[in-house]
Tab-separated table of C-alpha atoms and ligand atoms in Angstrom:
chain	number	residue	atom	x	y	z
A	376	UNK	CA	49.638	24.338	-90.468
A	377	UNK	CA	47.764	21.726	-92.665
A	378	UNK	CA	50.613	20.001	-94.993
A	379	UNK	CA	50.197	18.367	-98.639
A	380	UNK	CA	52.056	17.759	-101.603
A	381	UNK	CA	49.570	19.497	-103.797
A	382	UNK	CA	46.929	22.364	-103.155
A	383	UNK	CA	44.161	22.672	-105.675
A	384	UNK	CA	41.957	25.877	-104.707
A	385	UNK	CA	38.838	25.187	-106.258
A	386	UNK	CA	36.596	21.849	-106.515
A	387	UNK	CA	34.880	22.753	-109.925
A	388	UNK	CA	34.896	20.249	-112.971
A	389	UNK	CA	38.838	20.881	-113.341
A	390	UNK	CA	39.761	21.118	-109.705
A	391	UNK	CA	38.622	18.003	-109.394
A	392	UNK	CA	39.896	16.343	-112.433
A	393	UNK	CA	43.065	17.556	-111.427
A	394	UNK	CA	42.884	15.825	-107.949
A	395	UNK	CA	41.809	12.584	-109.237
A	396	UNK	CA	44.221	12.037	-111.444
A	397	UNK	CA	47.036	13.278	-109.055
A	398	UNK	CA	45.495	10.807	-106.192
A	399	UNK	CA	45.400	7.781	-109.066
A	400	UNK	CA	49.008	9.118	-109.760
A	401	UNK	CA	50.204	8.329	-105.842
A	402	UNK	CA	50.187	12.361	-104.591
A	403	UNK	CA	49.112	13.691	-101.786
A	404	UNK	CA	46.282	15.902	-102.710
A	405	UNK	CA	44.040	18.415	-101.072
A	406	UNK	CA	41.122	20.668	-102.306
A	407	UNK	CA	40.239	23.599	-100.941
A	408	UNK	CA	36.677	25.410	-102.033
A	409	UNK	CA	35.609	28.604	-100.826
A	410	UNK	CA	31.541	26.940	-101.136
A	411	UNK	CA	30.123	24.260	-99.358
A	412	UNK	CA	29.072	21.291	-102.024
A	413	UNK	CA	25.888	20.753	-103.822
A	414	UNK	CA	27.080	24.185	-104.999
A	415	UNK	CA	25.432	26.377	-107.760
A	416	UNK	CA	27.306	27.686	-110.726
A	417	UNK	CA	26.285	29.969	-113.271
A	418	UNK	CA	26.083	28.024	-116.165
A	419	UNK	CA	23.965	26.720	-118.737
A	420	UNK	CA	24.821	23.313	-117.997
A	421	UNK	CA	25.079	21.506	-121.605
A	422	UNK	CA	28.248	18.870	-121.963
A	423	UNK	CA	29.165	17.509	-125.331
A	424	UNK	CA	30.120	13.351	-125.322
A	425	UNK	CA	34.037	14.312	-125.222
A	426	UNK	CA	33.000	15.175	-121.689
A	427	UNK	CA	31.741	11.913	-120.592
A	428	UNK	CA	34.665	9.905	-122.637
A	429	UNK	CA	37.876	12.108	-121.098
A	430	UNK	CA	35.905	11.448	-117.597
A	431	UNK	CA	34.649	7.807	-117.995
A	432	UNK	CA	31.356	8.895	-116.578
A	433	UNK	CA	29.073	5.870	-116.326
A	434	UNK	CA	25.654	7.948	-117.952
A	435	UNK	CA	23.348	4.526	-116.455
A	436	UNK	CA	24.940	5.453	-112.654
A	437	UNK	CA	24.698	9.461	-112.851
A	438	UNK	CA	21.480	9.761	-113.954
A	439	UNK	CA	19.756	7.916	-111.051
A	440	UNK	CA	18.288	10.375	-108.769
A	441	UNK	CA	20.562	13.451	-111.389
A	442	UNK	CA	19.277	15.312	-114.286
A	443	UNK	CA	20.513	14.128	-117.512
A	444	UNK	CA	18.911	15.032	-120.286
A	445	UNK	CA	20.150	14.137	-123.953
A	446	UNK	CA	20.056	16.809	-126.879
A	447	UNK	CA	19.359	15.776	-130.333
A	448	UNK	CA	18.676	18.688	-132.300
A	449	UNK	CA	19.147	22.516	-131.896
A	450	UNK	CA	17.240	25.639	-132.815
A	451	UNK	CA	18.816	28.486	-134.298
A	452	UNK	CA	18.402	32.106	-135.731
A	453	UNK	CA	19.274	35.484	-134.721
A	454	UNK	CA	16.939	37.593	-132.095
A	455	UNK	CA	14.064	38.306	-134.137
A	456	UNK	CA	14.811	36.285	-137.428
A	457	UNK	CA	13.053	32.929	-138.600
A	458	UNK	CA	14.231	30.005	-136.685
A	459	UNK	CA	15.858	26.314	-138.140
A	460	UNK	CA	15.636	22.971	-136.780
A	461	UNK	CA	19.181	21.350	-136.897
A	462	UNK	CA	18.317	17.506	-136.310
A	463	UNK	CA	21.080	14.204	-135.254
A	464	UNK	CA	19.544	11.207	-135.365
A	465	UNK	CA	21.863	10.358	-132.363
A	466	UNK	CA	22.696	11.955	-128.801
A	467	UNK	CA	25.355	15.253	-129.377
A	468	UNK	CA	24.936	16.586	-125.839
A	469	UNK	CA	23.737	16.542	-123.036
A	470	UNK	CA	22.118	18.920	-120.382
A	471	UNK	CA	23.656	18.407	-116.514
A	472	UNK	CA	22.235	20.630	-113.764
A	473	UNK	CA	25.531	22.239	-112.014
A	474	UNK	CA	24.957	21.595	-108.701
A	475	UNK	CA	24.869	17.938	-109.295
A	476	UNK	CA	27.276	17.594	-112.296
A	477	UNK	CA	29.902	19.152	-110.123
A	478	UNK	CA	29.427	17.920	-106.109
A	479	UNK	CA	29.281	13.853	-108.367
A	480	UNK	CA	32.674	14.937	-109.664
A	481	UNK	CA	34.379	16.494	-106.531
A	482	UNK	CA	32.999	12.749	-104.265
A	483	UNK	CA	33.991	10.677	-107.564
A	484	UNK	CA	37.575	12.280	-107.083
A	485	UNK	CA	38.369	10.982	-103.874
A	486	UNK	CA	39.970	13.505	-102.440
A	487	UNK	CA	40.083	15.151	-99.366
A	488	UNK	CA	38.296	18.747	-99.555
A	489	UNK	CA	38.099	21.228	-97.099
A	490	UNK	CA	34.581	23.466	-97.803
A	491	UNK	CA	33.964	27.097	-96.947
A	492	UNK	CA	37.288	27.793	-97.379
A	493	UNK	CA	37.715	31.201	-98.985
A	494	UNK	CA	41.303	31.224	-100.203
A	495	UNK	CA	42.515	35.520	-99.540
A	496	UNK	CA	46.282	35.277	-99.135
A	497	UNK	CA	49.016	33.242	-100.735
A	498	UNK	CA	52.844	33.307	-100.152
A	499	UNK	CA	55.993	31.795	-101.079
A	500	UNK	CA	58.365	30.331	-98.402
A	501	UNK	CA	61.079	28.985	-99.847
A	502	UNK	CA	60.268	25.967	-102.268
A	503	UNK	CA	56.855	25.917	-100.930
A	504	UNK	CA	53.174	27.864	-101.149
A	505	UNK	CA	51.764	29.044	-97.712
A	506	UNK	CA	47.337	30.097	-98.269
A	507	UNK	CA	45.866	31.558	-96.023
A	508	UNK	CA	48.264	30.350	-93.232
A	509	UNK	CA	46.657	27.812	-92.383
A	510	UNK	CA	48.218	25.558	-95.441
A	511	UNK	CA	51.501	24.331	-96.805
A	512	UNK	CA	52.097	22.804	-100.129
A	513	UNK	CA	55.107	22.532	-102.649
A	514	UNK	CA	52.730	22.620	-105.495
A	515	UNK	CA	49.518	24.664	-106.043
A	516	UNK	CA	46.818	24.109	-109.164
A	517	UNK	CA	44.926	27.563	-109.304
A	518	UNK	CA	41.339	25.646	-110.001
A	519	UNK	CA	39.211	28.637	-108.758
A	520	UNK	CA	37.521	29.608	-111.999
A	521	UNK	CA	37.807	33.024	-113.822
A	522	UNK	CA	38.219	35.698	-110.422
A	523	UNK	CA	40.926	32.457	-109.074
A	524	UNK	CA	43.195	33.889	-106.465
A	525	UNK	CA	45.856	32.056	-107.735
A	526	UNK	CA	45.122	33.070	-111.270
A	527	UNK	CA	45.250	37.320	-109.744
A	528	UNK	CA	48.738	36.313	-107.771
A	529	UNK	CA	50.295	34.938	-110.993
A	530	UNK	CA	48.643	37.601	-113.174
A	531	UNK	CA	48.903	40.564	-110.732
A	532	UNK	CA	50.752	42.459	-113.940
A	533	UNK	CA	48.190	41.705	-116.500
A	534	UNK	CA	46.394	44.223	-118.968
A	535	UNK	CA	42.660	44.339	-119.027
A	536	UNK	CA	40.942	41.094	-120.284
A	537	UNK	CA	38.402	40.896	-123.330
A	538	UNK	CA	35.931	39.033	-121.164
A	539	UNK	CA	32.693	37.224	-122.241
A	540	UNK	CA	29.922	38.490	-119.897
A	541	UNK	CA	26.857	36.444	-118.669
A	542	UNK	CA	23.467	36.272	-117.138
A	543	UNK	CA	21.524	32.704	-116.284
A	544	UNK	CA	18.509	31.759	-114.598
A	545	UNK	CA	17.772	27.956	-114.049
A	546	UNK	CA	14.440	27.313	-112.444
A	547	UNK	CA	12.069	24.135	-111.803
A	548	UNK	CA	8.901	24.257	-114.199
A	549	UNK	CA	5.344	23.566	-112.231
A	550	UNK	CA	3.521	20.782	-114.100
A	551	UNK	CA	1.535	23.694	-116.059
A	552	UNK	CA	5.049	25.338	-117.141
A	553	UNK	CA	6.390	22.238	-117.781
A	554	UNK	CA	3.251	20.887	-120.238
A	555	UNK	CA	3.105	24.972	-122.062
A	556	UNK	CA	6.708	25.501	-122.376
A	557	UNK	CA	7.991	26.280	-126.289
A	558	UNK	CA	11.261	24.350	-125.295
A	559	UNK	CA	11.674	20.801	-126.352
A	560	UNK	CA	14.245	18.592	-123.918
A	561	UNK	CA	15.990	17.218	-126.480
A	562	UNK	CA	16.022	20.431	-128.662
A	563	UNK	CA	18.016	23.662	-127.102
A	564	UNK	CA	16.943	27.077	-128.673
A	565	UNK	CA	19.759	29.140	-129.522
A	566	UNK	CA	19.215	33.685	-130.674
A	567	UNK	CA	22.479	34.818	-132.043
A	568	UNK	CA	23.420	38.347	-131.832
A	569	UNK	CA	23.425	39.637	-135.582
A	570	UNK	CA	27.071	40.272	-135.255
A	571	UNK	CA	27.815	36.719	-133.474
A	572	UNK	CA	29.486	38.098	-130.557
A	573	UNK	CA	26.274	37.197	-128.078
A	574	UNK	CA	23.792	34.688	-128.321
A	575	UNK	CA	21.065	33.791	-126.120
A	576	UNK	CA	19.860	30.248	-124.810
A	577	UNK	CA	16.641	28.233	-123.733
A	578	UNK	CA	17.518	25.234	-122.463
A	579	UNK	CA	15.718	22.235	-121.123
A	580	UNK	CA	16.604	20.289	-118.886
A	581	UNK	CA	13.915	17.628	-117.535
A	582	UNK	CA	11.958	19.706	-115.124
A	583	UNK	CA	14.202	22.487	-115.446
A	584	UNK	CA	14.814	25.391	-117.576
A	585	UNK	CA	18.027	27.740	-117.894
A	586	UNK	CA	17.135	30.888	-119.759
A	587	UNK	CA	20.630	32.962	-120.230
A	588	UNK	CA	22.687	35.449	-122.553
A	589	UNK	CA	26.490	35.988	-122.756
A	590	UNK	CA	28.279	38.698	-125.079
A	591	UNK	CA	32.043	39.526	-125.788
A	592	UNK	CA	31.829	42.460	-122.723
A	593	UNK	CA	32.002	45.936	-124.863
A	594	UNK	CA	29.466	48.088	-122.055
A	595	UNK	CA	25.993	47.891	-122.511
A	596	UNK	CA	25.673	44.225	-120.787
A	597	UNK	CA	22.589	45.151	-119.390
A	598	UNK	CA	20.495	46.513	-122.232
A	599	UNK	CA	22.135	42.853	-124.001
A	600	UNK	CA	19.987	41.057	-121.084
A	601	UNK	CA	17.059	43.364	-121.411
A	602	UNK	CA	15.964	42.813	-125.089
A	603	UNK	CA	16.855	39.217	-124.810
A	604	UNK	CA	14.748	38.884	-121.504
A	605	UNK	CA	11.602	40.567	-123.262
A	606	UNK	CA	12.533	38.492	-126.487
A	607	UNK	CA	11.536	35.559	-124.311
A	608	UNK	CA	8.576	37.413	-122.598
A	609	UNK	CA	7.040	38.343	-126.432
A	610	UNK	CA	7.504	34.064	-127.514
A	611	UNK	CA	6.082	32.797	-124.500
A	612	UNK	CA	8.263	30.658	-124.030
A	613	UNK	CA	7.118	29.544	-121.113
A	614	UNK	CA	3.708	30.250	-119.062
A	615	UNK	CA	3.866	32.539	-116.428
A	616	UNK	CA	6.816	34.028	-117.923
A	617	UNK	CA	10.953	33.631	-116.966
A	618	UNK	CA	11.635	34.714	-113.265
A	619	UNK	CA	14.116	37.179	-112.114
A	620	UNK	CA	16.839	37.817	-110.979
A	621	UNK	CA	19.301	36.208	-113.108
A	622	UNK	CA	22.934	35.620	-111.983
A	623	UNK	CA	26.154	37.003	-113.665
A	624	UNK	CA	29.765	35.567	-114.330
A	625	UNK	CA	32.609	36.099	-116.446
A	626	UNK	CA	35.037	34.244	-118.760
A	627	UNK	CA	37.915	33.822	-120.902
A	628	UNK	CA	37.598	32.456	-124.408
A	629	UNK	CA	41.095	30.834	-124.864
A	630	UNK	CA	42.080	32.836	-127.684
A	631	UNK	CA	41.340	36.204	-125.694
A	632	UNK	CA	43.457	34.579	-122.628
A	633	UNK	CA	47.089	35.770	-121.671
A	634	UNK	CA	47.112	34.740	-118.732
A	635	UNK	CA	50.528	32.982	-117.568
A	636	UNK	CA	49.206	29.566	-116.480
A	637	UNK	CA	52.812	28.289	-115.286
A	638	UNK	CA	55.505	29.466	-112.872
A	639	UNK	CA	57.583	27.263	-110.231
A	640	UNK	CA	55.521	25.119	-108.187
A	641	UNK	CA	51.791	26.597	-109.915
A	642	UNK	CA	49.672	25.621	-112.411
A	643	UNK	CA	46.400	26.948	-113.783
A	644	UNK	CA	43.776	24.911	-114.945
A	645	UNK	CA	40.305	25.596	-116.327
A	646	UNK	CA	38.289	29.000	-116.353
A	647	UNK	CA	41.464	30.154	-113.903
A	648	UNK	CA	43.518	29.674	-117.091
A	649	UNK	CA	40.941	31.214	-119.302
A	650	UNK	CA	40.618	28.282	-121.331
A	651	UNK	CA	36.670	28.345	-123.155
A	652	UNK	CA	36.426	27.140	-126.859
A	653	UNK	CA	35.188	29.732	-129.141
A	654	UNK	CA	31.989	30.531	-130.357
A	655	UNK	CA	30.267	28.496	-128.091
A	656	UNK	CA	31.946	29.410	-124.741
A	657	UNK	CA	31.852	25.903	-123.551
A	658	UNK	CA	34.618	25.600	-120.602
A	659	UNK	CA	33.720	22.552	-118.485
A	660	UNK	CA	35.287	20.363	-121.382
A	661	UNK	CA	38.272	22.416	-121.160
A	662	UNK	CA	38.518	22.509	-117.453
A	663	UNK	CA	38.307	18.855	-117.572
A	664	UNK	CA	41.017	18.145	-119.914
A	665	UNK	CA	43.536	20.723	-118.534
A	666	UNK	CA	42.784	19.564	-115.086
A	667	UNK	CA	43.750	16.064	-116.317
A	668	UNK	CA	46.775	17.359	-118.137
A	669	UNK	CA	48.813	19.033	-115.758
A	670	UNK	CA	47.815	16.322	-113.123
A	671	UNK	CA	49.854	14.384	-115.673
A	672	UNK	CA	52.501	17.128	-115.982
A	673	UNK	CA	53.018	17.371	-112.030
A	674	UNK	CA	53.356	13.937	-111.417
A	675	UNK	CA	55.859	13.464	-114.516
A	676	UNK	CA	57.792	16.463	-112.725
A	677	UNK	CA	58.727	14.507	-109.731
A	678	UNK	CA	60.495	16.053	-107.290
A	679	UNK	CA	61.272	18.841	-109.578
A	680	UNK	CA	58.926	21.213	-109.886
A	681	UNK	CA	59.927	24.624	-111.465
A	682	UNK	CA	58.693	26.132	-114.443
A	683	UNK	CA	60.720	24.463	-116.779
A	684	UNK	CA	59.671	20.873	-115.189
A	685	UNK	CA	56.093	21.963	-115.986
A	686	UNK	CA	56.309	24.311	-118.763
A	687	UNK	CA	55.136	21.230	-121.311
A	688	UNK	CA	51.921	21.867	-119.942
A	689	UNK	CA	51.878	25.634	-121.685
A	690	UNK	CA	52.653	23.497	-124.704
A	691	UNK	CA	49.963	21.085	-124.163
A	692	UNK	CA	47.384	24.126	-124.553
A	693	UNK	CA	48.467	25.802	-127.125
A	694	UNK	CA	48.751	22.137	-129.202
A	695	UNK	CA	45.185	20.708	-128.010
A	696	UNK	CA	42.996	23.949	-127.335
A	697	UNK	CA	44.616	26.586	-129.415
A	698	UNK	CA	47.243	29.388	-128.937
A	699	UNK	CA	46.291	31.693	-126.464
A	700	UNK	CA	46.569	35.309	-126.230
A	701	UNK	CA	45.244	35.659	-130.667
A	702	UNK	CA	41.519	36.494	-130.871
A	703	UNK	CA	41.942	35.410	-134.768
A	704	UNK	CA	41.244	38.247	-137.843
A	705	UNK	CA	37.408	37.989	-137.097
A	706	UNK	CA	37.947	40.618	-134.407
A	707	UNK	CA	38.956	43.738	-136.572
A	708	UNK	CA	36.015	43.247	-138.821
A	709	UNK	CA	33.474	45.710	-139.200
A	710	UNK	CA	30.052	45.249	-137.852
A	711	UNK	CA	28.412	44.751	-141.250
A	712	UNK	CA	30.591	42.294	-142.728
A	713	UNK	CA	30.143	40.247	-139.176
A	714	UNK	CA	26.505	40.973	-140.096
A	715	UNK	CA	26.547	39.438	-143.896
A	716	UNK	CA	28.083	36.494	-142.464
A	717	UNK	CA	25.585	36.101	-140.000
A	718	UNK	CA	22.909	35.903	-142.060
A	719	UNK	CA	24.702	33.494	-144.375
A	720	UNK	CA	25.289	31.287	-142.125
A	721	UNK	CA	21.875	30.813	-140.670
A	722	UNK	CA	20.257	31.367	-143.357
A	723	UNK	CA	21.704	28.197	-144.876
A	724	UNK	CA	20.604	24.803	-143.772
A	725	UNK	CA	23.792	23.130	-144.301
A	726	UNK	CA	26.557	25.776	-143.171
A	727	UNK	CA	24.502	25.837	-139.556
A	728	UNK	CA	25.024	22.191	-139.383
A	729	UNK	CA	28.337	22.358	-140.698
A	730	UNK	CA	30.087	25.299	-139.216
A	731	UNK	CA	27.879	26.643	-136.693
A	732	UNK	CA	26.861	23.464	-134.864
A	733	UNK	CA	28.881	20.616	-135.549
A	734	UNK	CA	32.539	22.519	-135.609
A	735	UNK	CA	31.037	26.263	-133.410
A	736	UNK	CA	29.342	23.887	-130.655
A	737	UNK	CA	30.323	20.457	-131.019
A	738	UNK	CA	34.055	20.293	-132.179
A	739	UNK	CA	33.019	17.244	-133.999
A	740	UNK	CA	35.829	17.276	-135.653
A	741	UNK	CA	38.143	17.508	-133.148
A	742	UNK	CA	40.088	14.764	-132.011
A	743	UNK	CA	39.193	13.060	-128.909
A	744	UNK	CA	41.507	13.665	-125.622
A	745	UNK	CA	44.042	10.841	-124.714
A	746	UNK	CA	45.793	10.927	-121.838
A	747	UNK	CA	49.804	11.820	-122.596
A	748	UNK	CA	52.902	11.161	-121.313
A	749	UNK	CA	54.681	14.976	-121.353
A	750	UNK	CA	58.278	14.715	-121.780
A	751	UNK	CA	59.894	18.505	-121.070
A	752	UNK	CA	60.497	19.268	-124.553
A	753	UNK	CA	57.150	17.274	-126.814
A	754	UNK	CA	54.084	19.172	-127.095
A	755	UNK	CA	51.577	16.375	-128.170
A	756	UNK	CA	47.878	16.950	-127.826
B	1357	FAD	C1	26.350	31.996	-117.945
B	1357	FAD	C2	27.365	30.940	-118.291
B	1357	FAD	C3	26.945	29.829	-119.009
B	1357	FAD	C4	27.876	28.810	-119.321
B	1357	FAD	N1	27.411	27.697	-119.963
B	1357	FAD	C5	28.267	26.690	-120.232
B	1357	FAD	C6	27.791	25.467	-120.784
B	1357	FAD	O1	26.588	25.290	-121.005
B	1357	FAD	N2	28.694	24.492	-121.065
B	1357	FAD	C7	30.025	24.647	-120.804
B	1357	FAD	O2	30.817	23.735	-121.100
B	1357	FAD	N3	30.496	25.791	-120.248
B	1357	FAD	C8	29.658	26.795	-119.928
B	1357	FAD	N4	30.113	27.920	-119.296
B	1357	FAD	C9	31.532	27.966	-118.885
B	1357	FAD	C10	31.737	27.053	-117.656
B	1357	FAD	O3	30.785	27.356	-116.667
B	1357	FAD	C11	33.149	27.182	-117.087
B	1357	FAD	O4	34.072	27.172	-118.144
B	1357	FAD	C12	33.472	26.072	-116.103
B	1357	FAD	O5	32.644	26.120	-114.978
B	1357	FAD	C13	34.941	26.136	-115.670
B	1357	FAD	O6	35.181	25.174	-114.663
B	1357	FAD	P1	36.306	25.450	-113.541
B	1357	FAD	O7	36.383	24.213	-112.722
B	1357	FAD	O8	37.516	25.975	-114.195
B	1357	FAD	O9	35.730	26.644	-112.660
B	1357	FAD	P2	34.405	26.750	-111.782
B	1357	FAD	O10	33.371	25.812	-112.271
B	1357	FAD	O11	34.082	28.194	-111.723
B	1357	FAD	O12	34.852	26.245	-110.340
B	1357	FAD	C14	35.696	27.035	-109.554
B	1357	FAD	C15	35.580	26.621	-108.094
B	1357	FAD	O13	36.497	27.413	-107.334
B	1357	FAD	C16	35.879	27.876	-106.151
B	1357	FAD	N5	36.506	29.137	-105.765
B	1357	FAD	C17	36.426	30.341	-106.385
B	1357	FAD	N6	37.132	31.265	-105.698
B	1357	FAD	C18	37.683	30.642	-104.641
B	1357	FAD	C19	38.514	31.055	-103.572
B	1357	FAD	N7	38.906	32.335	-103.429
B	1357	FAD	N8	38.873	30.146	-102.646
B	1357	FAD	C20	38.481	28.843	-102.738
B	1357	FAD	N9	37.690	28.390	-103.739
B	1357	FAD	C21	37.301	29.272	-104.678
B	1357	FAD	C22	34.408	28.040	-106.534
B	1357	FAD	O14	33.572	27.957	-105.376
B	1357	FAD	C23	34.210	26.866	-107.499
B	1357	FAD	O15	33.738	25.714	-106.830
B	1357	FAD	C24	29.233	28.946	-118.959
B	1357	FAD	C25	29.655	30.080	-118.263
B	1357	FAD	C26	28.723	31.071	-117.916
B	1357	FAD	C27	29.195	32.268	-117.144
């Protein structure tokens, strides 16, 4: 039996957040992945600037020999409607290619990780977790994305999730594909859904393109991929056409999530939590900042670590990404009235920028993350 303080299953962006700050916080940490890392993950692979500030990623180091490719404009409209240039005149995202973002994260956290380690069973014996008997902890951080084992064992009596499905295909362009394709690095295309509860992406990324669609999961999903697949096919977007198959995942927007994400001696952080900010989906600034937070809950916990020594990290989520479990009165509109304000807001130039990109994609507005020192009864983002 393999002993540790804490057991993080799963090495994604907040797996290993979580471990670094835990290992700069004196614990004895150890991550346990069920892939073997470089590791794929279906994503579309775009990171605002709060990423790189709550990680202190040095841009110069990562990009040698990694993708990193700036955005400084986006292109919007619904499927078939006319299409608007949204222009910065400074860097508001980047694009990161998932196998590299992730496996630089999981060796920048300095932690010990044990690959190919499919986590199936989880106890408790006494004060302490046993997985997959091979592993004993007294603390265990459920980092194993949205199908998390940890997540189903602390949510084993939860209703039926309003999930976002998705579909992705990233692929290397051939110097032909690369000179004809209608995507422009710095300038992501983006197809709403006329309803806004789906939109599809182009995204470019360097050499590389991801070509995806996600919807709020009401049946159908593959009809949803179909007419956004051939919606590609009829631009051209690129020559030769998009390749198949594309690759499927689920998640969580955080205001769709009830998940419990605390109990004695386990936390959940990231898509395991069901933490993604709405409408844009993005999760891997979430994961990072929850990751960091409860690393700063557990280690302000001490020796005691039952749900009330770690329950200010429930509070920290609800403060700094939103109440969870209330989808918000957009949800019981009707269809048409989703539709009218659809079209309003693409159809004008400055609500786009405004609502749709700068607060819907870029939480400009929100305030950056700061590191916090949780005291059992303050809930300070
Ligand atoms: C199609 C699609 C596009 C997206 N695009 C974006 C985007 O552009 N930008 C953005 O910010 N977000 C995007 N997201 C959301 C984002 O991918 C997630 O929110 C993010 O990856 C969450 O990080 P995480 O560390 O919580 O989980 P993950 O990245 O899923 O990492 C979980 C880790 O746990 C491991 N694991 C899983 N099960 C087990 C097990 N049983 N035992 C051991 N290990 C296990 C996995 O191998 C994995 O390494 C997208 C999601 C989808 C589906």
């Amino acid at each position: 039996m393999r002993e540790c303080d804490v057991l993080v299953v799963g090495g994604g962006p907040a797996g290993s957040s979580c471990a670094r700050a835990l290992l700069a916080a004196g614990a004895d940490v150890l991550v346990v992945d069920r892939a073997a890392f470089p590791r794929d993950k279906v994503c579309a692979g775009w990171i605002t600037p709060a990423v790189v500030d709550a990680l202190q990623i040095d841009l110069d180091e990562y990009a040698r020999g990694r993708t990193l490719q700036p955005f400084r404009a986006f292109r919007t409209g619904t499927l078939d409607g006319p299409r608007r240039e949204t222009t910065f005149g400074e860097i508001v995202s980047y694009g990161i290619r998932r196998c590299e973002f992730d496996h630089y994260l999981l060796e920048r956290s300095g932690a010990q990780v044990v690959e190919r380690q499919p986590v199936r069973s989880i106890r408790r014996d006494g004060d302490a977790w046993i997985v997959d008997e091979q592993f004993r902890a007294r603390m265990l951080v459920g980092a194993g994305g949205h199908f998390c084992p940890v997540a189903r064992a602390l949510n084993a009596d939860q209703p039926q999730e309003e999930v976002i499905v998705a579909q992705e295909i990233e692929f290397r362009l051939d110097p032909e594909q690369a000179a004809g394709c209608r995507v422009a690095p710095e300038c992501p295309d983006l197809f709403f859904w006329p309803d806004l509860r789906g939109y599809g992406w182009c995204v470019r990324k360097g050499d590389y393109l991801n070509v995806g669609v996600g919807r709020l999961a009401e049946g159908g999903f593959p009809a949803v991929v179909r007419r956004f697949a051939d919606l590609v096919d009829r631009l051209g977007i690129v020559p030769g056409g998009v390749p198949s198959p594309w690759k499927g995942h689920a998640y969580l927007i955080h205001t769709a999530s009830r998940r419990r994400v605390v109990d004695d001696g386990v936390v959940l952080v990231g898509d395991a939590a069901g933490l993604a900010l709405a409408p844009s989906g993005e999760g891997i600034l979430t994961a990072i900042e929850s990751g960091l937070a409860a690393a700063e809950v557990v280690a302000a916990a001490g020796a005691r670590r039952d749900r009330e020594a770690l329950g200010s990290y429930e509070r920290w989520i609800d403060a700094r990404i939103g109440p969870r479990g209330r989808p918000g009165i957009w949800v019981h509109l009707p269809g048409w009235v989703l539709n009218l304000g659809a079209r309003a807001v693409l159809g004008s130039g400055w609500l786009t920028r405004r609502v749709l990109i700068e607060d819907g994609f870029l939480h400009t507005r929100r305030p950056p993350f700061t590191p916090w020192r949780p005291s059992p009864d303050a809930a300070r983002p």
